[in-house]
Coordinates of C-alpha atoms in Angstrom, one line a residue:
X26 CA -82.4 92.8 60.7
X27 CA -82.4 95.5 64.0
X28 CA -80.1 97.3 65.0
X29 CA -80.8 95.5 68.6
X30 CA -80.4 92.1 67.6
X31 CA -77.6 92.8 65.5
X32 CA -75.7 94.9 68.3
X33 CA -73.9 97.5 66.0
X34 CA -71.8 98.8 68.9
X35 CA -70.1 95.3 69.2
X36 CA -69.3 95.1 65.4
X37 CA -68.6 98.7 64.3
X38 CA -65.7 99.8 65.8
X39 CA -63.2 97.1 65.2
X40 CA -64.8 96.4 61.9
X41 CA -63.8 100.1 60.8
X42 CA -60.6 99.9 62.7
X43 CA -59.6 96.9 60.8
X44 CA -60.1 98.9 57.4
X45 CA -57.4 101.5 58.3
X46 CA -55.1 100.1 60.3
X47 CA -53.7 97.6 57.8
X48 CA -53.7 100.9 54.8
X49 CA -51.9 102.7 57.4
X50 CA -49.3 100.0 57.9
X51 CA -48.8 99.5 54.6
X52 CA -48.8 102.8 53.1
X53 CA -47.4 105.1 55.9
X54 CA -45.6 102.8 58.1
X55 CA -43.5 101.1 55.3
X56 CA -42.0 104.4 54.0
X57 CA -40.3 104.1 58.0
X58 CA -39.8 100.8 58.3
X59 CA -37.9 101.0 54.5
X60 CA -35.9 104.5 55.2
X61 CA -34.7 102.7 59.1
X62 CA -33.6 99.4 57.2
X63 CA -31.0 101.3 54.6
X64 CA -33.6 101.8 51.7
X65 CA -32.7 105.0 49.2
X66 CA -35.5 107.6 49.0
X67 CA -35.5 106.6 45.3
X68 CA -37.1 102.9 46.0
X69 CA -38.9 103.6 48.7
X70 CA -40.7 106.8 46.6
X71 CA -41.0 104.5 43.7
X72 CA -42.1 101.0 45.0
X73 CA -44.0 102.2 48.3
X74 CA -45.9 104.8 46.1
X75 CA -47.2 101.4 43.7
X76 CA -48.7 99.6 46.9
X77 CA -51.6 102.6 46.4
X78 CA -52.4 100.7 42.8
X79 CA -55.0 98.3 44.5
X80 CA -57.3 101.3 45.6
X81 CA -56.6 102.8 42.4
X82 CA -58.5 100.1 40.6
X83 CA -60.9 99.0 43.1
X84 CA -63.8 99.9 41.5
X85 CA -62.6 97.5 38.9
X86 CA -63.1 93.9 41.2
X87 CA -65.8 95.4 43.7
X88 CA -68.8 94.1 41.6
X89 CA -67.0 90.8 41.8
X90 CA -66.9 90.8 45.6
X91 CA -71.1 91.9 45.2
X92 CA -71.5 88.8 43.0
X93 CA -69.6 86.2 44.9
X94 CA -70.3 84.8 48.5
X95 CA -71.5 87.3 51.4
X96 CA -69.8 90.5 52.4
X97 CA -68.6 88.8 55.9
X98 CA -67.0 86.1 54.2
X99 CA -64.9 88.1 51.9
X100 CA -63.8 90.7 54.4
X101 CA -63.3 87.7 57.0
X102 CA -61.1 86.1 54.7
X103 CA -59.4 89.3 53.8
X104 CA -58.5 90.4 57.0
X105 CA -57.0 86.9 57.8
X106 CA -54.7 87.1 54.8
X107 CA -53.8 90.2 55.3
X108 CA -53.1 89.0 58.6
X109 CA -50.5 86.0 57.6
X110 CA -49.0 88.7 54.7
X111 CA -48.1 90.7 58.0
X112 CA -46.4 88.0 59.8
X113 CA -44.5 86.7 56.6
X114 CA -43.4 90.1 56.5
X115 CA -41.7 90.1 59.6
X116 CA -40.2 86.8 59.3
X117 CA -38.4 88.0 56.0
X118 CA -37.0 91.7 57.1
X119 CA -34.2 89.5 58.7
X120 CA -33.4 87.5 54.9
X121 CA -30.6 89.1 52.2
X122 CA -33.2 90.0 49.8
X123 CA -35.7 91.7 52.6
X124 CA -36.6 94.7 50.2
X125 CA -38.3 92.7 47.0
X126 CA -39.5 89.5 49.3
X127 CA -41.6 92.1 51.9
X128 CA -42.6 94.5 49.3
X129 CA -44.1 91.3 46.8
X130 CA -46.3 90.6 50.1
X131 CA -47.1 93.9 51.4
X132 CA -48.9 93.8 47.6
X133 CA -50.7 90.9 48.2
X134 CA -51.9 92.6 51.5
X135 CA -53.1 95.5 49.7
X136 CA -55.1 94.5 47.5
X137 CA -56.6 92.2 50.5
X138 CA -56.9 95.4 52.5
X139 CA -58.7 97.3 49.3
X140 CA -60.8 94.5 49.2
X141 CA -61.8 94.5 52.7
X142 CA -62.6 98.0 52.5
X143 CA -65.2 97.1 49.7
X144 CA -66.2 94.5 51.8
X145 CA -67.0 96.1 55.0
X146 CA -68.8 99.2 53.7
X147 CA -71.2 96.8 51.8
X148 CA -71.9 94.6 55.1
X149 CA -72.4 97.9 57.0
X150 CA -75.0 99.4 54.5
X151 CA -76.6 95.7 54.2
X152 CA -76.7 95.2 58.0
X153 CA -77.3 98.3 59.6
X154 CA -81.0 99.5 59.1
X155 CA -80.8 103.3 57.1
X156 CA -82.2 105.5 60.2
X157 CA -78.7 104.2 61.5
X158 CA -76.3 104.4 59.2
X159 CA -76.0 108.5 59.8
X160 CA -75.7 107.8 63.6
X161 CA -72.7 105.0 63.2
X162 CA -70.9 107.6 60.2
X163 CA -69.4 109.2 62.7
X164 CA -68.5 106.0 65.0
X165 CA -67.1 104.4 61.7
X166 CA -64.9 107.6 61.2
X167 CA -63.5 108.0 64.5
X168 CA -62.5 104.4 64.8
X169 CA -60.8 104.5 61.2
X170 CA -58.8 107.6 62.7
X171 CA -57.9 105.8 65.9
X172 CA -56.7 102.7 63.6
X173 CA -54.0 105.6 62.7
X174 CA -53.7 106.6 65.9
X175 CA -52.4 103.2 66.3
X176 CA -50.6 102.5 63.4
X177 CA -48.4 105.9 63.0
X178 CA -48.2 106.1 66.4
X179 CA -48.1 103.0 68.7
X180 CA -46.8 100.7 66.3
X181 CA -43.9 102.9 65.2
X182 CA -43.1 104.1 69.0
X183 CA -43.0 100.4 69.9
X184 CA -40.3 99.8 66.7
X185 CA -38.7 103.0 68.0
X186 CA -38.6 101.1 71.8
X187 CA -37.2 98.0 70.1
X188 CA -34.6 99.9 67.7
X189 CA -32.9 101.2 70.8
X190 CA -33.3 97.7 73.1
X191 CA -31.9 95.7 70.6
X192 CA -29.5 98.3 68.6
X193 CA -30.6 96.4 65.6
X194 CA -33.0 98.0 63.3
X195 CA -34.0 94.4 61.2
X196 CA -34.3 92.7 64.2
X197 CA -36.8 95.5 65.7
X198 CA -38.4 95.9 63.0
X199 CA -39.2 92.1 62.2
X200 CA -40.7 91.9 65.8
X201 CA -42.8 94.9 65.2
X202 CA -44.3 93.5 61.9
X203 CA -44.7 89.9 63.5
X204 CA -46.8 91.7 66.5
X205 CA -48.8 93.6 63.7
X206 CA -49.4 90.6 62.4
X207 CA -50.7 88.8 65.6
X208 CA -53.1 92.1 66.3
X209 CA -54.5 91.9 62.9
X210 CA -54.7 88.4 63.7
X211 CA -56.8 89.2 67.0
X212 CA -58.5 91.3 65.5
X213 CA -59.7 89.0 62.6
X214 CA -60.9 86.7 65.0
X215 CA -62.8 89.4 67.2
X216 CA -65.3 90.6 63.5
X217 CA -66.1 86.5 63.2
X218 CA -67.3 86.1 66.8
X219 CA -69.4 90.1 66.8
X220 CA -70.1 90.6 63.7
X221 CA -74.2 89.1 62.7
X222 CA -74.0 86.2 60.3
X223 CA -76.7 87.1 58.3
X224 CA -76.9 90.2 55.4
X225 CA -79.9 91.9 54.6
X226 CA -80.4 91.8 50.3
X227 CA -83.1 93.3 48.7
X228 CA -84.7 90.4 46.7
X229 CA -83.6 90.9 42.8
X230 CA -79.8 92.7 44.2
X231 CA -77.9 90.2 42.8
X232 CA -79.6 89.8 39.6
X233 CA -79.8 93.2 38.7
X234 CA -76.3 93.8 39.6
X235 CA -75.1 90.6 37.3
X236 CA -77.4 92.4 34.6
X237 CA -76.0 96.0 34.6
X238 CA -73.1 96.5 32.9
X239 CA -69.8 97.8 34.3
X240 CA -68.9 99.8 31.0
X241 CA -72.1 101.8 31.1
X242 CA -71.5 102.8 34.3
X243 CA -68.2 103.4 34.2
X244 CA -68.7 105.0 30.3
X245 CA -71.4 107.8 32.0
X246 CA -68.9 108.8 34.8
X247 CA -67.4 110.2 31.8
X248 CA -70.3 111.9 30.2
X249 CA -70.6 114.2 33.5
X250 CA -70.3 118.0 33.2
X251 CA -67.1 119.4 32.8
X252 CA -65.5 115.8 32.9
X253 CA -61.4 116.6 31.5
X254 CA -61.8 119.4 34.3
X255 CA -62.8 117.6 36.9
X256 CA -60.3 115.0 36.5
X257 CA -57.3 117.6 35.6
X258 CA -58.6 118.7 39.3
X259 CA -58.8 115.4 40.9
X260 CA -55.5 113.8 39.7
X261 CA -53.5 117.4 40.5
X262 CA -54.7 118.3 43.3
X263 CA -52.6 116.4 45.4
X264 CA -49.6 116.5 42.9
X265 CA -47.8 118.3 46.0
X266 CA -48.7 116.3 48.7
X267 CA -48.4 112.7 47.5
X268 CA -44.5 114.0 46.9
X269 CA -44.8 115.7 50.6
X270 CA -46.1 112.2 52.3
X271 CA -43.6 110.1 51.2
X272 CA -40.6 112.1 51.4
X273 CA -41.3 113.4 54.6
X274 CA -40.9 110.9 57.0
X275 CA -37.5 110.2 55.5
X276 CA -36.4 114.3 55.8
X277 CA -37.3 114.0 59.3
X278 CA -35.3 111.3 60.3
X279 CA -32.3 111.3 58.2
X280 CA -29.1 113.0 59.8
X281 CA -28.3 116.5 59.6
X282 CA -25.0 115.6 58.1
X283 CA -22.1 112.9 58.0
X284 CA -18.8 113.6 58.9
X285 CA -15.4 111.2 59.3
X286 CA -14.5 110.0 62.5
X287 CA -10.4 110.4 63.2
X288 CA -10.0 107.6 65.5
X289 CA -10.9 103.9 65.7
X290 CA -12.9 101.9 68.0
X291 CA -11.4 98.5 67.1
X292 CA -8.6 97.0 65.2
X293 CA -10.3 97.1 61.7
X294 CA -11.1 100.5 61.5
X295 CA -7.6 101.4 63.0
X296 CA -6.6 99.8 59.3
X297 CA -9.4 101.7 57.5
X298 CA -8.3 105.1 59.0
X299 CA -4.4 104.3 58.5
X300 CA -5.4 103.7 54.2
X301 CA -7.0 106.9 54.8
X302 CA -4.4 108.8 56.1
X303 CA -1.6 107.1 54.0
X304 CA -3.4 107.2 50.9
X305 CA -6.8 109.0 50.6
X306 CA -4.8 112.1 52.1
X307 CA -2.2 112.2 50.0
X308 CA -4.5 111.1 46.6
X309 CA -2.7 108.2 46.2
X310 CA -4.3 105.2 43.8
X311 CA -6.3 102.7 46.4
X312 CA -6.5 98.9 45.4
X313 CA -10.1 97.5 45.2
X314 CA -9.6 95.6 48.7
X315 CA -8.3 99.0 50.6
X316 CA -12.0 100.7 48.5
X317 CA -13.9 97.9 49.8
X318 CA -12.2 98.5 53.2
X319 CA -13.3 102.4 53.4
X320 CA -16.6 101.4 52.2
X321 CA -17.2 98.8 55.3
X322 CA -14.9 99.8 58.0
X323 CA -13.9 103.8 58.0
X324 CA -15.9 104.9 61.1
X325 CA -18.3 107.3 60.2
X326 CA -20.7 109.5 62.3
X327 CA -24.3 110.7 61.5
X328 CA -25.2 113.9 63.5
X329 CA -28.9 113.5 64.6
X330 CA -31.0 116.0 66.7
X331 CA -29.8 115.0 69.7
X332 CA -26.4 112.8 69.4
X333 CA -24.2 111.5 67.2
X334 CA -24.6 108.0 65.8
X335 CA -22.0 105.7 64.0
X336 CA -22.9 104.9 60.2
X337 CA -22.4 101.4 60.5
X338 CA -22.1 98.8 57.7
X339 CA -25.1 96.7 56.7
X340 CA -24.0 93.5 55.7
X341 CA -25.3 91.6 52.6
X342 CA -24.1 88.9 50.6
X343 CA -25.8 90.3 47.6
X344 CA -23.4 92.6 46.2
X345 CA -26.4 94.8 44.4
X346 CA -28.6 95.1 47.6
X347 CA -25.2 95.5 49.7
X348 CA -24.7 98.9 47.5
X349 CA -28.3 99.9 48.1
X350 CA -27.8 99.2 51.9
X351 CA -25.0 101.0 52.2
X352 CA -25.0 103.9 49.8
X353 CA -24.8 106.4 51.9
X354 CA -21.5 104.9 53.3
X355 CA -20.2 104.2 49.6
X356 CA -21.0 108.1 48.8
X357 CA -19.1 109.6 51.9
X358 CA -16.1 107.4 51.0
X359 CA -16.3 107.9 47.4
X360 CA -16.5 111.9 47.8
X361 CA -13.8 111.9 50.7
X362 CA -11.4 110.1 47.8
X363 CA -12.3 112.7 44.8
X364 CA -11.4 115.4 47.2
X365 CA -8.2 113.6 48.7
X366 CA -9.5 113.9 52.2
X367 CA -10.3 117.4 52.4
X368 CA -13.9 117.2 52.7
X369 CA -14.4 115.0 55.7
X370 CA -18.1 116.1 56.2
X371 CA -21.4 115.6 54.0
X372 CA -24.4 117.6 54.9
X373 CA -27.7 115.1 53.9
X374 CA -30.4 117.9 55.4
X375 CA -32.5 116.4 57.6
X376 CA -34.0 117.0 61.1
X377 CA -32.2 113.6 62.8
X378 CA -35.1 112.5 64.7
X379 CA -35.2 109.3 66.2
X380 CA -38.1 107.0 65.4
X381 CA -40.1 107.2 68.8
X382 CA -40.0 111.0 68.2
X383 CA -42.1 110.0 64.4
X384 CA -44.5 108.2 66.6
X385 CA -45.0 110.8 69.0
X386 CA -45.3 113.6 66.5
X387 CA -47.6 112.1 64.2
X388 CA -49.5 109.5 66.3
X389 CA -50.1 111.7 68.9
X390 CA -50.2 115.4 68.4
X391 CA -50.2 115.1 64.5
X392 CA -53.5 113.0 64.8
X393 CA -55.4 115.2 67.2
X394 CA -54.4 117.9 64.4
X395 CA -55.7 116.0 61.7
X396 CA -59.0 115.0 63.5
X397 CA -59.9 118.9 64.5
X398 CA -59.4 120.4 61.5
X399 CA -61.8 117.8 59.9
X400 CA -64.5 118.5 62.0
X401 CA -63.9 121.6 61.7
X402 CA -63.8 121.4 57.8
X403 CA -66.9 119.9 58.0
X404 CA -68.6 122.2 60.5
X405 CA -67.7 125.1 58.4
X406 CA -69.1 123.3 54.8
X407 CA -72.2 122.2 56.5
X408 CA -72.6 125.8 57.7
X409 CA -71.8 127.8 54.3
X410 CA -71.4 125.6 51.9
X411 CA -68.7 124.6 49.8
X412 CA -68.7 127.6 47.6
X413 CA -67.8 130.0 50.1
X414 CA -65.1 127.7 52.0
X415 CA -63.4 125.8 48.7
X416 CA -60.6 128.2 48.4
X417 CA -59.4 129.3 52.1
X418 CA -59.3 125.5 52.6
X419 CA -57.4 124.7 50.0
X420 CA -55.2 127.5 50.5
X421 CA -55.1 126.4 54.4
X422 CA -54.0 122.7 53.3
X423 CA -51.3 123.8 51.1
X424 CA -49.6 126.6 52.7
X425 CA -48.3 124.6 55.7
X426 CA -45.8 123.3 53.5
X427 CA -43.9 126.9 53.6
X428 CA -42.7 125.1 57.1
X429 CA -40.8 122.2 55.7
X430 CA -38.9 124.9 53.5
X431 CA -37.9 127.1 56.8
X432 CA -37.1 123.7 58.9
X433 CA -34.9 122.3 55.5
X434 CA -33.0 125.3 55.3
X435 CA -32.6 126.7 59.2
X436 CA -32.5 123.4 60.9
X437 CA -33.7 125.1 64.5
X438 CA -32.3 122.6 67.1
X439 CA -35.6 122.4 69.4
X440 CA -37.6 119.7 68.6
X441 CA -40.7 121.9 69.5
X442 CA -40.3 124.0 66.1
X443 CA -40.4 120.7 64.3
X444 CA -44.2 120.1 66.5
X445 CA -45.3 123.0 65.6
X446 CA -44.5 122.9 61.9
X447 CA -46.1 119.2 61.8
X448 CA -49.4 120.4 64.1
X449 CA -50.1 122.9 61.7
X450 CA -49.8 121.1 58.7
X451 CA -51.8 118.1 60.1
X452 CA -54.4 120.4 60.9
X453 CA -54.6 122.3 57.9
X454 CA -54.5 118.6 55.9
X455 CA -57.5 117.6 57.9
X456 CA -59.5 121.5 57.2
X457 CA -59.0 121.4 53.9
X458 CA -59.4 117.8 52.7
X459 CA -63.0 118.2 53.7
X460 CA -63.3 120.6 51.0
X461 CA -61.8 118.4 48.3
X462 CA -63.5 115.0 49.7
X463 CA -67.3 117.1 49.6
X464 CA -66.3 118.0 45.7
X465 CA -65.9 114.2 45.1
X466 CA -69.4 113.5 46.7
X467 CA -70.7 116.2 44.3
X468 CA -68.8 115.2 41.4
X469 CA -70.5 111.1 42.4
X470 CA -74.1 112.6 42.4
X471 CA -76.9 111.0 39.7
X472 CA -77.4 107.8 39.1
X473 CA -74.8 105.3 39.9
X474 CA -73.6 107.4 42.7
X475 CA -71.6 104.4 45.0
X476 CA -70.0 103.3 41.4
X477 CA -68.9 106.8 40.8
X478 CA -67.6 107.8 43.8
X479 CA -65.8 104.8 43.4
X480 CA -64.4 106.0 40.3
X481 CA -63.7 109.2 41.6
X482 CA -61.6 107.9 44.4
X483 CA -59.9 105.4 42.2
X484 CA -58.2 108.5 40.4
X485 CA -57.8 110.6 43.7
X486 CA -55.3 107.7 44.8
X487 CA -53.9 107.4 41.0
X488 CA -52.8 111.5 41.5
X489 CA -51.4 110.0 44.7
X490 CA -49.5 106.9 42.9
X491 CA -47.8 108.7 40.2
X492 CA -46.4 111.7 41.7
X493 CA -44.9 109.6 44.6
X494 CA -43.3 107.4 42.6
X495 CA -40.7 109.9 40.9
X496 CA -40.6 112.1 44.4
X497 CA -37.4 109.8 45.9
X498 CA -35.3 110.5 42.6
X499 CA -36.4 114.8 42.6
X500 CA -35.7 114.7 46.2
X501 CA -32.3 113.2 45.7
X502 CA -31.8 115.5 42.7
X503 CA -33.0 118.9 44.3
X504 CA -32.1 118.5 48.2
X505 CA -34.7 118.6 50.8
X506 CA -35.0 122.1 50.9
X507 CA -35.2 122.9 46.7
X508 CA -37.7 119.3 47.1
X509 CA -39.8 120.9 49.5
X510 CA -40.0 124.8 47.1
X511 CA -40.7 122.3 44.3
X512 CA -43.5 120.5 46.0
X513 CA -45.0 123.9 47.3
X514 CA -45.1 124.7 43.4
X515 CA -46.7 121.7 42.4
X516 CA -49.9 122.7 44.7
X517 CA -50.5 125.9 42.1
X518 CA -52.1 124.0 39.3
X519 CA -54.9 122.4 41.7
X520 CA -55.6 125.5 43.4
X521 CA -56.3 127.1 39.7
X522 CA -58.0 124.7 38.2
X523 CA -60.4 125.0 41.7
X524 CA -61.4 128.5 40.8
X525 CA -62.8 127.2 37.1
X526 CA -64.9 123.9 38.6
X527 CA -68.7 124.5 38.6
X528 CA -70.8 123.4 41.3
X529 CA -73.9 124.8 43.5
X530 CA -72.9 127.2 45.7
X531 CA -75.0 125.7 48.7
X532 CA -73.3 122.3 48.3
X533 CA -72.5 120.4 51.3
X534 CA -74.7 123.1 53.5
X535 CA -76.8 121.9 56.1
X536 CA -80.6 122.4 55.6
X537 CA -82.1 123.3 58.4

């Protein structure tokens, strides 16, 4: 097929756009979606860290997907669930049992949106003649960056809009996923109408596929030079940032502290305050409906960045999610009564940030980080090789995190400080990744090389799964500011293991 006929600057961009922004939804988003609907930093590590299991064994289904029907049917189809799984979502934030209904279908949209990925790479490297394909990497790229341009940023300032419109976080956020839903939607319906209906095989691809075996190829990824190495690398190398990436979003916008509010705004928490003072104060024994009555009613403030804001009640009917909800209502009261009403005050240790100043931060500055100090990573390996550059990036990816440590434990009040801490670390994510992203390339070279790098990638997101999962409970545990010294620790083991990998010292370097 040509590249004129098939018109790749039609196809290309939305194609690519609709392979991040749904991971970016579903990954990123959810953590702030979760935390802004009363979910504990346990779950949301532990569940929201399991939605990465789908691109952990991708490379397990994708011959499936080369076997079965054409690439633009499967990643048509895809995108179109993923689509309805968006929509369902936001018509079930508003239900009792929100937390296990949305996260059941933002699973069944993962593994869509893994298999869309697999999908839409093969269609690009079947329709898009070879001479191209180089050109269009870097169209494909940019486009997958602005889907998070859109996703951590537009789609989060628009559920930061509706948060303060409707002063109801559910109801925002159930708009917000419904109007994700309708985009993804559009955009479904966009890659049917541009995207050429025909894919170029080579005569004998699908035979020879069907006849190699997936256990030989997966069984010589393992045969590979310095294999328990490499992997120790791959799967600890982010052991500090998968932790970092899901708790950070929540330190950011949870209050700098709670503290009791002496005086009522309406008749029922006139009652709550007078149990308080009558009994709470003077350690008197409190009757489970006068508990029950602290727990929902006692007004209680969260100091944010820029105001305060009352810790309301969420209401549930099911008692076990109504503690969830509500825990950090049920803790203040429950700590106020152990110490008879002395300590009115709970510090929680975050930066109070509202969820328009997320989108802002990470959608907008964050990103532009991000995307220059990718280039630049890659500029700089393509220039010297990865030899010479493995270390300084690694070191430059890592060492931001010394800023969430100062910002945990001084708590500047300019918002500017926080920009700057988040610039830099976006920026030094995006320079050093390259680094780690070209080792993967080299650790995929020989035969098999699209079935190893698949491999590779499917433990890459494994080091990402694990780690994340137990971050909500050391978080909890440690504090934000002993999390963040923990996860700055956790980076040490990649960064030695680095110095004992062998590779060509001209990897990655441009020949002129």
């Amino acid at each position: 097929m040509k590249t004129e006929n098939n018109k790749p600057w039609l196809w290309i961009p939305l194609l690519n756009f609709a392979s991040g922004f749904p991971y970016i939804v579903i990954i990123s988003v959810s953590v702030l979606m979760y935390k802004n609907l009363g979910i504990t930093n346990e779950d949301i590590g532990l569940y929201t860290s399991l939605l990465y299991l789908p691109w952990v064994i991708k490379p397990l289904w994708s011959p499936f997907i080369d076997l079965h029907g054409t690439k633009r049917k499967w990643f048509l189809a895809m995108q179109f669930v993923i689509s309805i799984a968006f929509l369902i979502v936001g018509l079930t934030i508003p239900l009792n049992n929100f937390f296990i209904l949305t996260l059941a279908i933002f699973w069944v949209a993962a593994f869509a949106s893994a298999s869309n990925d697999i999908a839409s790479d093969g269609f690009y490297l079947l329709v898009l003649p070879k001479e191209q394909q180089s050109f269009f990497l870097g169209i494909r790229s940019t486009f997958y960056r602005i889907s998070m341009l859109a996703g951590n940023g537009l789609i989060v300032l628009l559920a930061g809009y509706l948060e303060h419109k409707f002063g109801d976080n559910r109801k925002a956020w159930s708009y917000t996923m419904i109007f994700v839903g309708l985009l993804m939607a559009l955009i479904t319906a966009y890659n049917y109408f541009s995207t050429p209906k025909t894919e170029n095989t080579t005569p004998g691809t699908a035979k020879e596929i069907a006849n190699q075996s997936f256990a030989s190829v997966f069984a010589s990824f393992f045969r590979k030079k310095q294999i328990v190495l490499v992997l120790a690398f791959i799967l600890l190398f982010r052991l500090g940032e998968s932790q970092l990436m899901k708790m950070l979003t929540p330190f950011l916008v949870d209050p700098i502290k709670y503290e009791l509010v002496e005086s009522g705004s309406d008749e029922s928490q006139a009652k709550a305050l007078a149990v308080y003072n009558s009994k709470v104060a003077k350690g008197d024994k409190l009757s489970d409906s006068e508990l029950q009555l602290l727990y929902s009613k006692l007004p209680i403030s969260a100091e944010m960045a820029n105001a305060k804001k009352p810790l309301l009640e969420v209401e549930n009917k099911d008692p076990k999610e109504y503690k969830n909800l509500n825990k950090a209502r049920i803790n203040f009261v429950n700590q106020l009564v152990s110490t008879k009403g002395t300590q009115k005050e709970v510090l929680k240790g975050g930066m109070g940030l509202d969820t328009e100043d997320i989108g802002l931060i990470y959608g907008t500055f964050g990103l532009i980080a991000l995307m220059l100090g990718g280039v630049l990573g890659g500029i700089a390996i393509s220039r010297h090789g990865l030899t010479k550059w493995m270390l300084p990036m690694i070191l430059t990816m890592h060492l931001p995190i010394i800023g969430f440590i100062l910002l945990s434990y001084f708590h500047p009040s300019s918002v500017f400080y926080i920009y700057a801490v988040v610039i830099v670390e976006q920026f030094g994510y995006g320079f050093g990744f390259a680094a780690f992203m070209m080792y993967l390339i080299y650790v995929a070279e020989g035969e098999s090389k699209t079935s190893h790098y698949a491999i590779a990638t499917g433990f890459m997101a494994l080091g990402m799964m694990l780690p994340g999962m137990v971050s909500g409970y050391i978080q909890e545990y440690l504090g934000y500011g002993n999390f963040f010294i923990w996860v700055f620790l956790a980076t040490i083991p990649g960064v030695i293991l680095s110095r004992f990998l062998i590779f060509p010292q001209d990897f990655g370097k441009k020949i002129e």
